[in-house]
XYZ file of C-alpha atoms in Angstrom:
732
model
C 97.942 62.997 136.336
C 96.971 65.210 139.243
C 94.180 64.749 141.805
C 94.158 60.947 141.658
C 91.355 60.958 144.299
C 88.812 61.609 141.538
C 89.182 58.691 139.127
C 88.162 59.122 135.494
C 86.460 56.573 133.280
C 88.648 54.918 130.643
C 86.651 56.645 127.909
C 87.059 60.065 129.523
C 90.736 59.431 130.066
C 91.168 58.391 126.444
C 89.425 61.521 125.237
C 91.536 63.733 127.491
C 94.646 62.085 126.083
C 93.365 62.726 122.567
C 92.754 66.413 123.336
C 96.154 66.822 124.982
C 97.819 64.881 122.178
C 96.005 66.985 119.560
C 94.402 64.124 117.697
C 90.809 64.287 118.950
C 88.493 64.192 115.895
C 85.463 65.758 117.618
C 86.670 68.397 120.098
C 83.277 70.109 120.245
C 81.788 66.832 121.399
C 84.066 66.810 124.424
C 85.320 70.321 125.286
C 82.992 72.913 126.754
C 79.937 72.213 128.938
C 78.325 68.762 128.833
C 75.755 66.927 131.015
C 77.096 64.947 133.967
C 75.653 61.842 135.644
C 74.682 63.702 138.850
C 72.190 65.962 137.101
C 74.630 68.823 136.858
C 77.160 69.354 134.134
C 80.878 69.205 133.561
C 82.929 71.855 131.841
C 86.182 70.839 130.179
C 88.976 73.216 129.283
C 92.419 72.656 127.789
C 94.888 75.525 128.155
C 98.526 74.392 128.466
C 99.718 77.784 129.709
C 97.205 77.874 132.603
C 98.164 77.430 136.235
C 94.555 77.934 137.326
C 91.207 78.041 135.524
C 87.952 79.565 136.788
C 84.588 79.545 135.000
C 82.392 82.657 135.259
C 78.603 82.364 134.935
C 77.743 85.991 135.552
C 78.320 86.470 139.311
C 78.832 82.752 139.871
C 82.424 81.561 139.689
C 83.275 77.864 139.577
C 86.901 76.780 139.995
C 88.180 74.067 137.658
C 90.322 71.168 138.734
C 93.482 70.323 136.849
C 93.191 66.738 135.610
C 96.228 66.495 133.380
C 99.657 67.917 133.975
C 99.734 69.415 130.452
C 96.820 71.736 131.175
C 93.501 69.891 131.022
C 90.916 71.170 133.545
C 87.489 69.952 134.663
C 84.896 72.123 136.408
C 81.861 70.508 138.090
C 78.896 72.812 137.439
C 76.066 72.568 140.001
C 72.569 71.769 138.645
C 71.273 75.168 139.735
C 73.567 76.983 137.258
C 71.394 77.410 134.119
C 72.550 77.023 130.554
C 73.992 80.389 129.628
C 77.002 81.979 128.044
C 80.062 81.820 130.247
C 83.633 83.044 130.339
C 86.803 81.235 131.251
C 89.419 82.948 133.379
C 92.995 81.845 132.809
C 95.648 82.424 135.465
C 98.837 81.685 133.542
C 102.194 80.615 134.897
C 103.580 83.882 133.583
C 101.846 87.181 132.980
C 98.452 88.588 133.915
C 95.246 86.617 134.089
C 92.609 87.119 131.376
C 89.060 86.105 130.548
C 87.437 84.995 127.312
C 84.199 83.427 126.139
C 84.745 79.726 125.555
C 84.605 78.905 121.803
C 83.190 75.465 122.609
C 79.862 76.840 123.804
C 78.838 78.201 120.387
C 76.929 76.389 117.671
C 77.377 75.902 113.947
C 78.655 78.675 111.687
C 77.713 77.428 108.236
C 73.991 77.162 107.559
C 72.304 74.306 105.765
C 72.042 76.268 102.519
C 75.762 77.094 102.647
C 76.537 73.409 103.018
C 74.236 72.483 100.140
C 75.573 75.097 97.699
C 79.175 74.278 98.614
C 78.622 70.620 97.800
C 76.791 71.529 94.616
C 79.591 73.889 93.584
C 77.260 76.860 93.166
C 77.992 79.036 96.227
C 78.836 82.287 94.446
C 79.756 84.146 97.644
C 81.592 81.329 99.364
C 84.266 83.801 100.432
C 81.695 85.272 102.834
C 81.443 81.935 104.679
C 84.847 80.258 104.495
C 87.914 82.067 105.748
C 87.907 84.620 108.588
C 84.952 86.930 109.270
C 83.816 89.200 112.113
C 80.765 87.872 113.939
C 78.584 88.385 116.985
C 77.107 85.415 118.839
C 74.803 86.257 121.727
C 76.392 89.670 122.140
C 79.928 88.245 122.039
C 82.208 89.813 119.417
C 84.834 87.754 117.641
C 85.852 86.110 114.382
C 84.617 82.972 112.686
C 87.138 80.750 110.932
C 86.154 78.025 108.475
C 88.141 75.874 106.066
C 87.344 73.042 103.667
C 89.516 70.034 104.544
C 87.247 66.966 104.355
C 89.922 64.317 104.807
C 91.834 65.900 107.702
C 91.950 64.099 111.029
C 92.119 67.347 112.964
C 92.241 71.051 112.134
C 93.150 73.802 114.615
C 93.197 77.540 114.240
C 96.565 78.958 115.328
C 97.859 82.498 115.450
C 98.695 85.538 117.520
C 95.800 84.691 119.864
C 97.091 81.297 121.101
C 100.853 81.416 120.704
C 100.527 79.337 117.509
C 99.792 76.272 119.625
C 97.775 73.806 117.560
C 96.725 71.849 120.638
C 94.388 74.678 121.619
C 91.349 75.687 119.596
C 90.817 72.538 117.551
C 87.868 73.115 115.234
C 84.477 71.487 114.726
C 84.126 69.267 111.676
C 80.937 69.616 109.673
C 80.933 66.100 108.294
C 78.217 66.871 105.763
C 80.378 69.578 104.150
C 83.942 68.577 104.943
C 84.347 71.998 106.560
C 86.060 72.727 109.875
C 84.806 75.803 111.739
C 85.135 77.742 114.975
C 84.082 81.082 116.465
C 86.870 82.774 118.411
C 85.697 85.495 120.816
C 88.014 88.484 121.173
C 89.784 87.755 117.883
C 89.763 90.853 115.673
C 91.271 92.440 112.594
C 94.933 92.604 111.595
C 95.620 89.303 113.384
C 98.025 86.725 111.948
C 96.762 83.151 111.682
C 97.017 79.807 109.894
C 95.366 76.409 109.994
C 97.267 73.555 111.597
C 96.125 70.397 109.849
C 96.694 66.793 110.850
C 96.248 65.264 107.448
C 94.772 61.980 106.333
C 98.359 60.856 105.727
C 99.262 61.479 109.389
C 101.461 64.469 108.515
C 101.137 67.773 110.360
C 101.186 70.951 108.273
C 100.628 74.679 108.664
C 98.469 76.040 105.859
C 97.522 79.580 104.985
C 93.813 80.255 104.663
C 92.729 79.626 101.035
C 90.125 82.386 101.512
C 92.349 84.873 103.368
C 91.744 88.507 102.403
C 95.267 89.567 103.356
C 98.540 87.711 103.850
C 102.246 88.096 104.349
C 104.586 87.650 101.405
C 108.077 86.245 100.997
C 109.434 83.970 103.740
C 106.630 85.052 106.089
C 103.424 83.362 104.993
C 100.748 83.924 107.644
C 97.221 84.923 106.720
C 95.930 88.183 108.229
C 92.360 89.004 109.222
C 91.021 92.097 107.476
C 87.872 94.213 107.510
C 86.569 94.244 103.944
C 83.690 96.594 104.756
C 85.582 99.669 105.918
C 86.778 101.255 102.656
C 84.680 104.257 101.459
C 84.389 103.938 97.674
C 84.207 107.075 95.523
C 83.645 105.565 92.084
C 79.835 105.506 91.971
C 79.686 107.324 88.634
C 81.897 104.708 86.960
C 80.119 101.739 88.552
C 76.646 103.088 87.830
C 77.375 103.306 84.097
C 79.584 100.249 83.653
C 76.758 97.815 82.971
C 75.664 99.851 79.954
C 79.091 99.831 78.286
C 79.500 97.920 75.028
C 83.207 97.229 74.807
C 82.827 95.522 71.421
C 81.971 98.828 69.745
C 84.028 101.221 71.846
C 87.783 101.803 72.137
C 89.709 99.346 74.294
C 93.389 100.209 74.642
C 95.048 98.379 77.529
C 98.292 99.209 79.318
C 99.664 95.975 80.793
C 101.551 96.585 84.041
C 103.813 94.686 86.408
C 103.536 96.806 89.535
C 106.871 95.718 90.989
C 108.888 97.108 88.094
C 106.877 99.877 86.440
C 108.679 102.484 88.489
C 110.793 102.223 91.635
C 111.758 104.761 94.278
C 115.189 106.227 94.899
C 115.886 103.489 97.451
C 114.941 100.900 94.790
C 111.675 99.701 96.234
C 108.543 99.295 94.108
C 105.811 101.871 94.357
C 103.038 101.212 96.849
C 99.456 100.883 95.667
C 98.798 104.445 96.812
C 101.897 105.832 95.088
C 100.898 104.023 91.906
C 97.413 105.509 92.274
C 99.000 108.879 91.544
C 102.006 108.273 89.287
C 100.808 105.294 87.260
C 97.293 106.630 86.837
C 98.616 110.029 85.751
C 100.800 108.356 83.122
C 98.057 106.087 81.783
C 95.623 108.991 81.635
C 98.109 111.187 79.781
C 98.899 108.396 77.314
C 95.208 107.880 76.573
C 94.855 104.204 77.439
C 91.352 103.105 78.395
C 92.370 100.338 80.813
C 95.165 99.139 83.033
C 95.731 95.389 83.150
C 97.754 94.262 86.153
C 99.907 91.169 86.055
C 98.678 88.967 88.909
C 98.505 90.807 92.219
C 96.894 87.853 94.003
C 99.342 86.918 96.759
C 102.336 84.893 95.597
C 105.547 83.771 97.326
C 108.166 84.068 94.549
C 108.933 87.407 92.887
C 110.377 85.636 89.850
C 106.991 84.121 89.015
C 105.690 87.675 88.284
C 102.603 86.684 90.266
C 101.655 83.691 88.128
C 102.195 81.180 90.952
C 99.389 82.141 93.292
C 98.936 81.114 96.927
C 96.317 83.726 97.882
C 93.384 83.744 95.481
C 91.480 86.303 97.593
C 94.332 88.520 98.792
C 96.049 91.405 96.960
C 99.752 90.986 97.567
C 101.034 92.815 100.626
C 104.230 93.766 98.741
C 102.606 97.064 97.806
C 100.261 97.698 100.727
C 97.094 96.427 102.334
C 93.720 95.600 100.720
C 92.354 99.111 101.213
C 95.457 100.556 99.571
C 94.738 98.411 96.523
C 91.118 99.543 96.583
C 92.368 103.118 96.543
C 94.308 102.397 93.338
C 91.219 100.934 91.647
C 89.110 103.816 92.962
C 91.483 106.438 91.548
C 91.506 104.712 88.161
C 87.724 104.781 88.018
C 87.587 108.415 89.054
C 89.855 109.196 86.082
C 87.763 107.108 83.687
C 90.230 104.211 83.482
C 89.120 100.601 83.784
C 91.094 98.017 85.778
C 91.616 94.444 84.602
C 93.338 91.697 86.572
C 95.446 88.850 85.277
C 93.851 85.846 87.012
C 95.386 82.374 87.198
C 93.021 79.413 87.634
C 95.104 76.972 85.594
C 97.651 75.971 88.227
C 99.180 76.739 91.625
C 102.635 76.274 93.219
C 103.809 73.444 95.439
C 104.804 75.690 98.365
C 104.177 73.868 101.637
C 101.867 76.557 103.032
C 99.658 76.548 99.931
C 96.930 74.365 98.458
C 99.008 71.306 97.629
C 97.967 68.161 99.559
C 95.944 70.514 101.681
C 94.317 67.968 104.005
C 96.861 65.201 103.528
C 95.303 64.246 100.207
C 95.300 65.691 96.695
C 92.341 67.889 97.535
C 92.623 70.729 95.047
C 94.851 68.940 92.527
C 94.616 65.619 90.680
C 96.351 62.718 92.423
C 97.745 61.314 89.169
C 100.785 63.408 88.152
C 99.794 62.867 84.506
C 96.824 65.066 85.311
C 97.930 66.974 88.383
C 101.386 68.371 87.614
C 102.195 71.008 85.041
C 105.274 70.021 83.043
C 106.242 73.542 81.957
C 106.038 75.391 85.254
C 106.561 72.709 87.927
C 103.181 73.532 89.437
C 100.002 71.657 90.328
C 96.859 71.612 88.192
C 93.422 72.156 89.686
C 91.019 69.214 89.617
C 88.206 70.869 87.687
C 86.030 67.766 88.074
C 85.428 68.582 91.748
C 82.448 70.804 92.515
C 84.200 72.388 95.478
C 87.317 73.243 93.438
C 85.281 74.919 90.709
C 83.329 76.729 93.423
C 86.552 77.964 95.026
C 87.820 79.445 91.758
C 84.533 80.982 90.648
C 84.100 82.496 94.083
C 87.573 84.023 93.683
C 86.659 85.542 90.323
C 83.440 87.019 91.689
C 85.269 88.270 94.772
C 87.455 90.616 92.715
C 84.492 91.833 90.707
C 82.267 92.266 93.777
C 84.616 93.546 96.444
C 87.300 95.371 94.455
C 85.170 96.756 91.591
C 87.473 95.093 89.049
C 86.283 95.589 85.470
C 87.315 92.243 84.065
C 89.658 89.288 84.243
C 92.275 88.140 81.794
C 92.337 84.378 82.340
C 95.873 83.040 82.041
C 96.979 79.871 80.232
C 93.554 78.780 78.995
C 95.104 76.433 76.425
C 96.840 74.479 79.184
C 93.439 73.987 80.816
C 91.605 72.838 77.700
C 93.962 70.064 76.604
C 94.850 67.031 78.708
C 97.978 66.471 76.607
C 99.213 70.065 76.849
C 103.063 69.953 76.845
C 103.009 66.198 77.485
C 104.701 63.367 75.658
C 102.842 60.374 74.307
C 101.712 58.199 77.217
C 102.202 61.030 79.679
C 98.546 62.029 79.874
C 95.174 60.463 80.653
C 92.422 60.642 77.989
C 88.924 61.753 78.942
C 86.003 59.334 79.269
C 85.495 59.490 75.504
C 89.143 58.772 74.756
C 89.807 62.369 73.692
C 92.348 65.012 74.691
C 89.838 67.645 75.821
C 89.667 68.399 79.547
C 85.915 68.148 79.998
C 85.971 69.407 83.581
C 87.970 72.491 82.630
C 85.634 73.219 79.722
C 82.599 73.151 81.984
C 84.420 75.264 84.548
C 85.247 77.967 81.990
C 81.675 78.030 80.727
C 80.327 78.314 84.262
C 82.907 80.970 85.141
C 82.033 83.230 82.213
C 78.290 82.753 82.549
C 78.317 83.583 86.252
C 80.656 86.583 85.911
C 78.778 88.179 83.021
C 75.399 87.487 84.626
C 76.417 89.145 87.873
C 78.411 91.974 86.297
C 77.273 93.094 82.841
C 79.749 95.524 81.355
C 82.892 93.696 82.474
C 85.367 91.920 80.187
C 86.384 88.268 80.417
C 89.515 87.788 78.304
C 91.143 84.485 77.353
C 94.848 83.992 76.794
C 94.328 81.049 74.465
C 96.952 80.210 71.870
C 95.386 77.378 69.864
C 92.684 77.040 67.222
C 90.026 75.987 69.740
C 86.725 77.137 68.290
C 84.284 79.466 69.981
C 86.458 80.772 72.797
C 84.666 84.135 72.665
C 81.306 82.736 71.581
C 78.485 82.809 74.176
C 77.935 79.658 76.206
C 74.367 79.264 74.947
C 75.765 79.227 71.407
C 78.212 76.457 72.168
C 81.218 78.593 73.051
C 83.348 78.990 76.160
C 81.699 82.332 76.901
C 84.690 84.694 77.000
C 84.184 88.224 75.751
C 87.575 88.482 74.050
C 90.512 86.316 73.063
C 94.158 87.300 72.732
C 95.178 87.107 69.053
C 98.412 85.162 69.384
C 98.424 84.320 65.675
C 98.486 87.994 64.680
C 101.219 88.662 67.214
C 103.474 85.820 66.032
C 102.995 86.456 62.304
C 103.404 90.218 62.626
C 106.548 90.022 64.761
C 108.026 87.422 62.421
C 107.323 89.688 59.474
C 108.608 92.830 61.152
C 111.803 91.136 62.332
C 112.799 90.355 58.726
C 115.055 92.595 56.705
C 112.761 94.691 54.485
C 114.491 93.341 51.395
C 113.091 89.908 52.207
C 109.582 90.964 53.247
C 108.293 90.632 49.691
C 108.720 86.869 50.061
C 106.700 86.815 53.297
C 103.859 89.109 52.313
C 101.336 86.525 53.459
C 102.498 86.868 57.056
C 101.368 90.488 56.944
C 97.924 89.787 55.532
C 97.050 86.301 56.829
C 95.419 87.533 60.047
C 92.437 88.910 58.131
C 91.474 85.405 57.009
C 90.398 84.616 60.591
C 90.059 88.099 62.115
C 86.350 87.629 62.811
C 86.409 84.022 64.010
C 86.707 85.404 67.553
C 86.434 88.737 69.316
C 90.153 89.307 69.096
C 92.455 91.494 71.147
C 95.785 92.393 69.543
C 98.546 92.042 72.107
C 102.195 92.945 72.420
C 102.524 91.670 75.972
C 105.206 90.986 78.552
C 105.731 87.505 77.098
C 107.276 89.019 73.965
C 110.087 90.913 75.721
C 111.588 88.341 78.127
C 113.598 85.092 78.162
C 115.965 86.065 75.356
C 113.242 87.184 72.948
C 114.729 90.715 72.997
C 112.881 93.995 73.344
C 110.510 95.038 70.583
C 113.011 97.642 69.395
C 115.802 95.072 69.203
C 113.578 92.722 67.203
C 113.426 95.327 64.453
C 116.007 95.025 61.641
C 118.370 97.669 60.262
C 120.313 100.574 61.699
C 118.992 102.678 64.559
C 116.871 104.877 62.294
C 115.265 101.852 60.679
C 114.704 100.145 64.032
C 112.723 103.110 65.313
C 110.865 103.519 62.019
C 109.950 99.828 62.011
C 108.702 100.074 65.586
C 106.565 103.087 64.710
C 105.191 101.121 61.764
C 104.397 98.137 64.020
C 102.454 100.225 66.540
C 100.520 102.183 63.920
C 99.662 98.999 62.028
C 98.405 97.454 65.263
C 96.150 100.402 66.063
C 94.722 100.439 62.531
C 94.118 96.675 62.402
C 90.716 95.336 63.591
C 90.707 94.229 67.212
C 91.171 95.731 70.658
C 94.695 96.695 71.738
C 97.131 95.808 74.513
C 100.675 97.096 75.005
C 103.027 96.063 77.767
C 104.408 98.829 79.946
C 107.600 100.352 78.602
C 106.615 99.729 74.990
C 105.861 103.438 74.775
C 109.505 104.339 75.424
C 111.161 101.769 73.099
C 113.635 100.223 75.559
C 116.769 98.609 74.188
C 116.852 95.933 76.861
C 114.420 93.169 77.754
C 112.039 93.689 80.637
C 113.539 92.848 84.020
C 110.976 92.208 86.773
C 113.391 93.302 89.504
C 114.207 96.797 88.250
C 112.425 99.903 87.078
C 111.594 100.701 83.482
C 114.219 102.851 81.749
C 112.448 106.168 82.226
C 115.628 108.087 81.438
C 115.259 107.032 77.803
C 112.522 109.613 77.350
C 115.188 112.299 77.504
C 116.248 111.099 74.053
C 114.341 112.440 71.034
C 113.863 109.052 69.356
C 112.429 107.419 72.470
C 110.270 110.434 73.255
C 109.084 110.261 69.654
C 107.822 106.727 70.227
C 106.027 107.834 73.396
C 104.372 110.698 71.547
C 103.389 108.330 68.722
C 101.643 105.919 71.139
C 99.882 108.827 72.830
C 98.640 110.119 69.476
C 97.607 106.653 68.316
C 95.485 106.234 71.427
C 93.863 109.607 70.810
C 93.234 108.812 67.145
C 91.862 105.353 67.945
C 89.467 106.832 70.474
C 88.437 109.762 68.251
C 87.711 107.935 64.998
C 84.682 105.595 65.151
C 85.892 103.825 62.011
C 88.889 102.481 63.956
C 86.892 100.819 66.722
C 83.125 100.602 66.179
C 83.178 97.491 63.956
C 86.305 95.870 65.362
C 84.532 92.492 65.387
C 82.339 92.863 62.326
C 83.667 92.107 58.814
C 81.657 95.047 57.474
C 84.167 97.306 59.188
C 87.133 96.264 57.020
C 87.892 96.055 53.321
C 91.207 95.430 51.551
C 92.172 98.164 49.100
C 95.530 96.611 48.215
C 96.501 93.168 49.453
C 98.747 91.688 46.762
C 101.524 94.243 46.171
C 104.242 92.002 47.540
C 106.870 93.419 45.166
C 106.682 96.769 46.967
C 105.780 95.297 50.386
C 102.853 97.667 50.588
C 99.271 97.018 51.581
C 96.240 99.168 52.270
C 92.761 98.794 53.681
C 89.600 100.652 54.554
C 88.152 100.886 58.058
C 84.556 102.089 58.520
C 81.937 102.325 61.241
C 78.808 101.555 59.212
C 77.506 105.105 59.591
C 79.497 106.759 56.839
C 82.777 107.383 58.627
C 85.739 105.907 56.725
C 89.514 105.910 57.020
C 92.096 104.668 54.544
C 95.211 103.011 55.963
C 98.280 102.570 53.747
C 101.478 100.801 54.854
C 104.918 100.801 53.276
C 107.068 98.098 54.872
C 110.265 99.059 53.033
C 112.722 101.930 53.586
C 112.086 103.108 49.994
C 109.620 106.036 49.705
C 106.794 105.358 47.237
C 105.927 108.594 45.461
C 102.971 108.786 43.122
C 101.494 105.595 44.552
C 97.955 105.191 43.222
C 95.394 103.554 45.451
C 91.771 102.938 44.538
C 89.133 104.153 46.998
C 85.359 103.607 47.030
C 84.196 107.192 47.430
C 85.234 110.540 45.957
C 86.136 113.645 47.892
C 88.865 115.080 50.110
C 90.893 112.765 52.335
C 92.688 114.391 55.238
C 95.960 112.831 56.384
C 95.244 112.436 60.088
C 98.276 110.325 60.963
C 101.741 109.701 59.563
C 104.190 107.567 61.519
C 107.047 109.175 59.564
C 106.260 112.648 60.961
C 109.223 114.553 62.337
C 107.548 114.857 65.741
C 107.908 111.065 66.079
C 111.496 110.991 64.821
C 110.664 110.296 61.174
C 111.877 111.819 57.903
C 108.716 113.931 57.621
C 107.699 112.723 54.195
C 103.980 112.657 53.526
C 101.046 114.242 51.782
C 100.956 117.844 52.988
C 97.987 117.211 55.216
C 95.720 115.496 52.724
C 94.631 114.532 49.219
C 91.644 114.819 46.934
C 90.490 111.783 45.043
C 90.862 111.611 41.260
C 88.082 110.447 38.968
C 90.250 107.569 37.835
C 89.372 103.993 38.719
C 91.942 101.698 40.268
C 92.020 98.454 42.233
C 88.411 97.835 41.209
C 87.314 101.138 42.757
C 85.664 104.038 40.944
C 88.215 106.645 42.008
C 91.696 106.798 43.466
C 94.245 108.663 45.529
C 97.767 109.380 44.389
C 99.911 109.544 47.451
C 103.390 109.496 48.870
C 104.069 106.473 51.050
C 106.903 107.406 53.427
C 109.622 104.848 54.181
C 108.786 102.194 56.776
C 105.614 104.019 57.662
C 101.857 103.989 58.062
C 99.674 106.831 56.823
C 96.009 107.168 57.721
C 93.517 109.310 55.813
C 90.061 110.282 57.016
C 87.476 110.829 54.277
C 85.872 114.211 54.838
């Protein structure tokens, strides 16, 4: 101690020791200006780097006395100095002196309503209160920082502004909310920071801000302050009309993209957001897709997770640029009439030390019991959906992307793992719910709340579930007993179709049911047909390599698969690269094989996908009644001997198309197919066309029906079914 002539009370000494030792639980109750026994006041400052400290009340300057060798100062303020904002001048041991407004003179940041809605789990714009935000208190500019850590013993804000010293700037605890907060004058944008947390378990940790808008990636993990209000949007036309869009009755053709590997530069780095805003958007526009769906771009530490192990639920990854760069990408998509969907991951999060795990020294975001809190498949932690604050955190994240980044919908990852308590668990390795069942009741309520809130706030978006089980009502509205999603990935169609297509055509006659089974449940949900990234990794082979036969048959089978998909009821999704028929599996660390398009067969596949998108968008019969059984009718479903099948698609307003599929390499000439209406039928698509690399067999542009009943229909078409091909006829 210095200045022993001025003795301190034991309580004061104990509190000074707690401040210096960084374990004081109520720093705002001790630091700053407080009444003194002599009628004046006492101002307490802790700055370890200070040699001298002076307090400025306008023109009045009061020197502070050093009362602890580690940098604790006391200033006796005369009674005549009124309560007012003041600044502290630091004369450091090294460098120039500086002045700043003392954070410990400012009041609460969160209002009473914020506290109430946080506890209730209904604060839809929580990201505007927690995290880092610019603020002005009494004419003083700075940043507010707030974090939910109810069980922590102490939380400090550390960063570029205090040499990452957790002893300075300990935060105020709002006991009623479990939130720690502070206003830091002079702090601004593009500043690196973290929270230093002394946990309930006595362990000290450095945590990134769960609500950070920007963050480092890779081995550097600091959060970064960012101005969310500066970007000038130019997509008003798209946003003004979005709420009136009915995606159930309009074309939805999605191009699924992993930004890090879609295309790379000559020096083998991924494209930036702004580079992708030109090249990627040009490609998607040319190909005729209606939407881009991005694999998770929420900040993540490990490239090999493809973004599915998220540490920054409010931050676009800095791998490709800053938040405004990402906004530019979304903006450019909207200006070109392309929607943007995000893959969003509320099911789990990684164990990285800087992330959400044991955030305040307890299992705050995750379940404490590993039978509930650890994901067996991915080695990650599972959110505790029973906690109001956890649900609020996730729903606020979802709304954040819709509100602040103009995102047009979310594809919610791994929904099945959320719904079932015994997902990927052995007997005895899971905890039943209160009714003894396997359903995760908290997750169910979370998903219902998520979809209700998102659709209520943003009509015209899409909420899409990746759900692989027979759970009922995934895409049924919440008020009708469903989970409230708009669409569900059709994993059954994908598995059955790929199994069927991977078989040698000579054996397909014995598996005809795999080709037709999907129509038995096609209208149980609002389905989306998907050939996603999951089907071309981990030894599953590329789609082309799944196809049987020689090279010609492989390409013909792939053309058949794509055309069948576009003709089948349901919205569409293709993973990037599918349009060029790569031989190899997708590799997240290298570019797609763009050179393949120099080959005629691969370019033929690209042209086929482009034309399928155009046809799908042009013909109302192929999309208007995607989710209505009145839009589909089998014309031939039982011809297993020839491995052929045919169906009718219609829009309910008189527009009809006939789709016929030959799943063998044997051409079927003179094939008679019953149709419900007479007249000319124009062949508008043939996957065997020479322009796609086929043998160019077909029907010379069209047919006219014969007055000869067949298949229970009053008239019929006599057609040529090309080998391993799909032909589509539009009734004129």
